[in-house]
Coordinates of C-alpha atoms and ligand atoms in Angstrom, one line a residue:
M1 CA 75.2 46.1 -2.8
K2 CA 76.8 45.0 0.5
L3 CA 76.4 47.5 3.3
L4 CA 77.4 47.8 6.8
V5 CA 75.7 50.4 9.0
M6 CA 77.7 51.5 12.1
G7 CA 77.3 54.1 14.8
P8 CA 76.7 54.4 18.5
P9 CA 73.5 53.1 20.2
G10 CA 70.6 55.3 19.2
A11 CA 72.5 56.9 16.3
G12 CA 69.6 56.0 13.9
K13 CA 71.1 52.8 12.4
G14 CA 67.8 51.0 12.5
S15 CA 65.8 54.0 11.2
Q16 CA 68.1 54.5 8.2
S17 CA 68.6 50.8 7.5
K18 CA 64.8 50.3 7.2
R19 CA 64.7 52.8 4.2
L20 CA 67.9 51.5 2.6
V21 CA 66.6 47.9 2.7
E22 CA 63.4 48.9 1.0
D23 CA 64.9 51.2 -1.6
Y24 CA 67.8 49.0 -2.6
N25 CA 66.0 45.7 -2.0
L26 CA 68.6 44.3 0.5
T27 CA 68.5 41.4 3.0
N28 CA 68.3 43.1 6.4
I29 CA 70.6 41.5 9.0
S30 CA 70.4 43.3 12.4
T31 CA 71.9 41.2 15.1
G32 CA 70.0 43.2 17.8
E33 CA 66.7 42.4 16.0
M34 CA 67.7 38.8 15.6
F35 CA 68.3 38.4 19.3
R36 CA 65.1 40.2 20.3
E37 CA 63.1 38.1 17.9
A38 CA 64.6 34.8 19.2
Y39 CA 63.7 36.0 22.7
K40 CA 60.1 36.7 21.7
R41 CA 59.9 33.1 20.2
G42 CA 61.2 31.8 23.6
E43 CA 64.3 30.3 22.0
K44 CA 67.3 29.4 24.2
L45 CA 69.6 31.7 22.1
G46 CA 67.3 34.7 22.7
I47 CA 66.8 34.0 26.4
E48 CA 70.5 33.8 27.0
A49 CA 71.3 36.8 24.8
M50 CA 68.7 38.9 26.6
E51 CA 70.6 38.6 29.9
Y52 CA 73.4 40.5 28.3
I53 CA 71.3 42.9 26.3
E54 CA 69.1 44.1 29.2
K55 CA 72.2 45.2 31.1
G56 CA 73.7 46.8 28.0
N57 CA 76.5 44.3 27.6
L58 CA 77.6 42.6 24.3
V59 CA 76.6 39.1 23.5
A60 CA 79.7 36.8 23.1
D61 CA 81.5 37.0 19.8
D62 CA 81.3 33.3 18.9
I63 CA 77.5 33.3 19.4
T64 CA 77.0 36.5 17.4
N65 CA 79.4 35.4 14.6
E66 CA 77.6 32.1 14.2
I67 CA 74.1 33.7 13.8
V68 CA 75.5 36.1 11.2
R69 CA 77.3 33.3 9.3
K70 CA 74.1 31.3 9.1
R71 CA 72.2 34.2 7.7
L72 CA 74.8 35.3 5.3
M73 CA 75.1 31.8 3.8
K74 CA 71.4 31.8 2.9
K75 CA 70.7 32.3 -0.8
A76 CA 68.9 35.6 -0.4
A77 CA 71.9 37.3 1.1
E78 CA 74.3 36.3 -1.7
S79 CA 73.9 39.3 -3.9
S80 CA 72.9 42.1 -1.5
F81 CA 72.6 42.6 2.2
L82 CA 72.8 45.3 4.9
L83 CA 74.4 44.5 8.3
D84 CA 73.0 46.7 11.1
G85 CA 74.9 46.6 14.4
Y86 CA 77.4 43.9 13.3
P87 CA 80.4 43.8 13.6
R88 CA 80.7 45.4 17.0
T89 CA 84.2 44.2 18.0
V90 CA 87.5 43.9 16.1
N91 CA 87.2 40.1 16.5
Q92 CA 83.8 40.2 14.8
A93 CA 85.2 42.4 12.0
K94 CA 87.9 39.8 11.4
A95 CA 85.3 37.0 11.4
L96 CA 83.2 38.9 8.9
D97 CA 86.2 39.3 6.6
D98 CA 86.6 35.5 6.7
M99 CA 82.9 35.0 5.8
L100 CA 83.1 37.5 2.9
E101 CA 86.2 35.9 1.6
E102 CA 84.5 32.5 1.7
M103 CA 81.6 34.1 -0.2
G104 CA 84.1 35.6 -2.7
T105 CA 82.8 39.1 -2.1
R106 CA 83.6 42.3 -0.3
L107 CA 81.8 45.3 1.3
T108 CA 80.5 48.1 -1.0
A109 CA 80.5 50.6 1.8
V110 CA 80.7 51.0 5.6
I111 CA 78.3 53.8 6.6
N112 CA 79.2 55.3 10.0
I113 CA 76.5 57.5 11.5
V114 CA 78.2 60.1 13.7
V115 CA 76.1 61.5 16.7
D116 CA 77.1 63.3 19.9
K117 CA 76.4 61.8 23.3
E118 CA 73.7 64.4 24.3
V119 CA 71.7 63.6 21.1
I120 CA 72.1 59.9 21.7
L121 CA 70.7 60.1 25.2
E122 CA 67.6 62.1 24.1
R123 CA 67.0 59.7 21.3
M124 CA 67.2 56.6 23.5
V125 CA 65.1 58.0 26.3
G126 CA 62.2 58.8 23.9
R127 CA 62.4 55.7 21.7
R128 CA 59.3 53.5 21.6
V129 CA 59.1 50.2 19.6
C130 CA 56.1 48.3 18.3
K131 CA 55.7 45.0 20.1
S132 CA 54.4 43.2 17.0
C133 CA 56.1 44.7 13.9
N134 CA 59.2 46.4 15.5
A135 CA 58.5 49.8 13.9
T136 CA 60.4 52.5 15.8
Y137 CA 59.0 55.8 17.0
H138 CA 60.2 58.7 19.2
T139 CA 58.0 60.5 21.7
K140 CA 59.3 63.9 20.4
F141 CA 60.9 63.3 17.0
R142 CA 58.6 60.7 15.5
P143 CA 55.4 60.4 17.6
P144 CA 52.8 57.9 16.5
D145 CA 49.4 59.3 15.5
K146 CA 47.7 57.6 18.5
E147 CA 49.6 57.6 21.7
D148 CA 51.4 54.3 22.4
L149 CA 49.9 52.6 19.3
C150 CA 51.8 51.7 16.1
D151 CA 50.7 53.6 13.0
E152 CA 51.6 50.7 10.8
C153 CA 49.9 47.8 12.5
G154 CA 48.1 49.1 15.6
G155 CA 50.4 47.2 17.9
E156 CA 51.3 48.3 21.4
L157 CA 54.4 50.4 21.7
Y158 CA 57.0 49.7 24.5
Q159 CA 60.3 51.0 25.8
R160 CA 63.2 48.7 25.3
E161 CA 64.7 47.5 28.7
D162 CA 68.1 48.5 27.5
D163 CA 66.9 52.1 26.9
K164 CA 66.7 52.7 30.6
P165 CA 69.5 55.0 32.0
A166 CA 71.8 52.4 33.6
S167 CA 72.0 50.2 30.5
V168 CA 72.4 53.2 28.2
R169 CA 75.4 54.4 30.1
N170 CA 77.0 50.9 29.9
R171 CA 76.2 50.7 26.1
L172 CA 77.9 54.0 25.5
N173 CA 81.0 52.9 27.4
I174 CA 81.2 49.6 25.5
Y175 CA 80.7 51.4 22.2
E176 CA 83.7 53.7 23.0
S177 CA 86.0 50.8 24.1
K178 CA 85.0 47.9 21.9
T179 CA 83.2 49.2 18.8
K180 CA 84.7 52.5 17.9
P181 CA 88.1 50.9 17.1
I182 CA 86.5 49.2 14.2
I183 CA 86.2 52.6 12.4
D184 CA 90.0 52.6 12.1
Y185 CA 89.9 49.0 10.9
Y186 CA 87.8 50.1 7.9
K187 CA 89.3 53.5 7.4
G188 CA 92.3 52.3 5.5
R189 CA 90.2 50.3 3.0
G190 CA 88.5 53.2 1.3
V191 CA 85.0 52.0 2.1
L192 CA 84.3 54.1 5.1
V193 CA 81.7 56.9 4.8
N194 CA 81.1 59.2 7.8
I195 CA 77.5 60.6 7.9
N196 CA 76.4 63.5 10.1
G197 CA 73.5 61.8 12.0
M198 CA 72.5 65.0 13.8
Q199 CA 70.1 66.2 11.2
S200 CA 66.5 65.3 10.3
F201 CA 65.7 61.7 9.3
E202 CA 65.4 62.9 5.7
A203 CA 68.6 64.8 5.6
V204 CA 70.6 61.9 7.0
Y205 CA 69.1 59.6 4.4
A206 CA 69.8 62.0 1.6
N207 CA 73.4 62.2 2.6
I208 CA 73.7 58.4 2.7
R209 CA 72.1 58.1 -0.7
R210 CA 74.5 60.7 -2.2
S211 CA 77.5 58.9 -0.8
L212 CA 76.4 55.6 -2.1
R213 CA 75.8 57.0 -5.6
E214 CA 79.4 58.4 -5.5
I215 CA 80.8 55.1 -4.4
I216 CA 78.9 53.0 -7.0
R217 CA 80.0 55.4 -9.7
Ligands
LIG1 P1 70.9 47.0 18.8 O1 69.5 46.7 18.7 O2 71.7 47.0 17.5 O3 71.1 48.4 19.5 P2 72.1 49.6 19.4 O4 73.3 49.4 18.5 O5 72.4 50.0 20.7 O6 71.4 50.6 18.5 P3 69.9 51.0 18.7 O7 69.0 50.0 18.0 O8 69.7 51.3 20.1 O9 69.9 52.4 17.9 P4 69.8 52.7 16.4 O10 71.1 53.2 16.0 O11 69.3 51.6 15.6 O12 68.8 53.9 16.4 P5 67.2 54.0 16.0 O13 67.2 54.1 14.5 O14 66.4 53.0 16.7 O15 71.6 46.0 19.8 C1 71.0 45.8 21.1 C2 71.9 44.9 21.9 O16 72.0 43.6 21.3 C3 73.3 45.4 22.1 O17 73.5 46.3 23.1 C4 74.0 44.0 22.4 O18 73.7 43.6 23.8 C5 73.3 43.1 21.5 N1 74.0 43.0 20.2 C6 73.6 43.4 19.0 N2 74.5 43.2 18.0 C7 75.6 42.7 18.6 C8 76.8 42.3 18.2 N3 77.2 42.4 16.9 N4 77.7 41.7 19.1 C9 77.3 41.6 20.4 N5 76.1 41.9 20.9 C10 75.3 42.5 20.0 O19 66.9 55.5 16.6 C11 66.9 55.7 18.0 C12 65.8 56.7 18.3 O20 66.1 58.0 17.7 C13 64.4 56.3 17.7 O21 63.4 56.7 18.6 C14 64.3 57.1 16.4 O22 63.0 57.4 16.1 C15 65.1 58.4 16.8 N6 65.9 58.9 15.6 C16 66.6 58.2 14.8 N7 67.2 59.1 13.8 C17 66.7 60.3 14.2 C18 66.9 61.6 13.6 N8 67.7 61.8 12.5 N9 66.3 62.7 14.2 C19 65.5 62.5 15.3 N10 65.3 61.3 15.9 C20 65.9 60.2 15.3
LIG2 MG1 68.7 49.6 16.1

């Protein structure tokens, strides 16, 4: 299984990917997570990337392609992986094609989670993330049992810097101009699956599972 999960910021890519990775035993490759983790570890890559991320801009294609390439070439990713938030530009999509060709493989499905702007804004404003294990919550839609503490590890919850209004607006504009064109890129290949993301967590997941079962069959 080689999956790509696409959609605007706040669509629910991370939330759905977490379950897919567990249920299908996939190597999770989220470029956003990789940059944030590198930042937490104080690595140069993370510190440089965070300057772009906090303002809601994209990290340069060559840097992003390189970290994905390294990860894909590891043994664990050979048979199955899930890419969350990559590719995000047509150039990245082309670079991914080259990597897959080199690996002698191709994508099983491209899952595109479709969500309106109003829903996105509400989701991003209410998102809280655990500082230690990255589990994701929402003040209204998925509140933790104890305010500001992670149910899974007891870690402190925080609001991502790029979830503040100015960055969110910029991320949405960039999604429209740079990332949305990729949908057409994959449309012609018969691997694109559009999923209505404006339903409960469970309903979105059930739709994804159903589509995957059809594709595999
Ligand atoms: P990244 O971390 O990938 O951010 P993003 O694409 O903007 O997406 P998000 O993580 O914000 O949202 P999501 O779709 O995962 O939604 P979630 O499940 O959390 O990237 C961050 C930055 O890194 C980029 O802006 C860029 O700077 C850089 N970057 C990353 N990849 C790059 C690349 N390839 N090239 C260049 N730069 C790159 O859900 C959101 C909220 O909604 C949560 O609170 C959740 O609980 C809630 N929610 C989710 N689903 C539902 C539902 N069905 N019902 C109710 N609430 C829901
Ligand atoms: Mg995410």
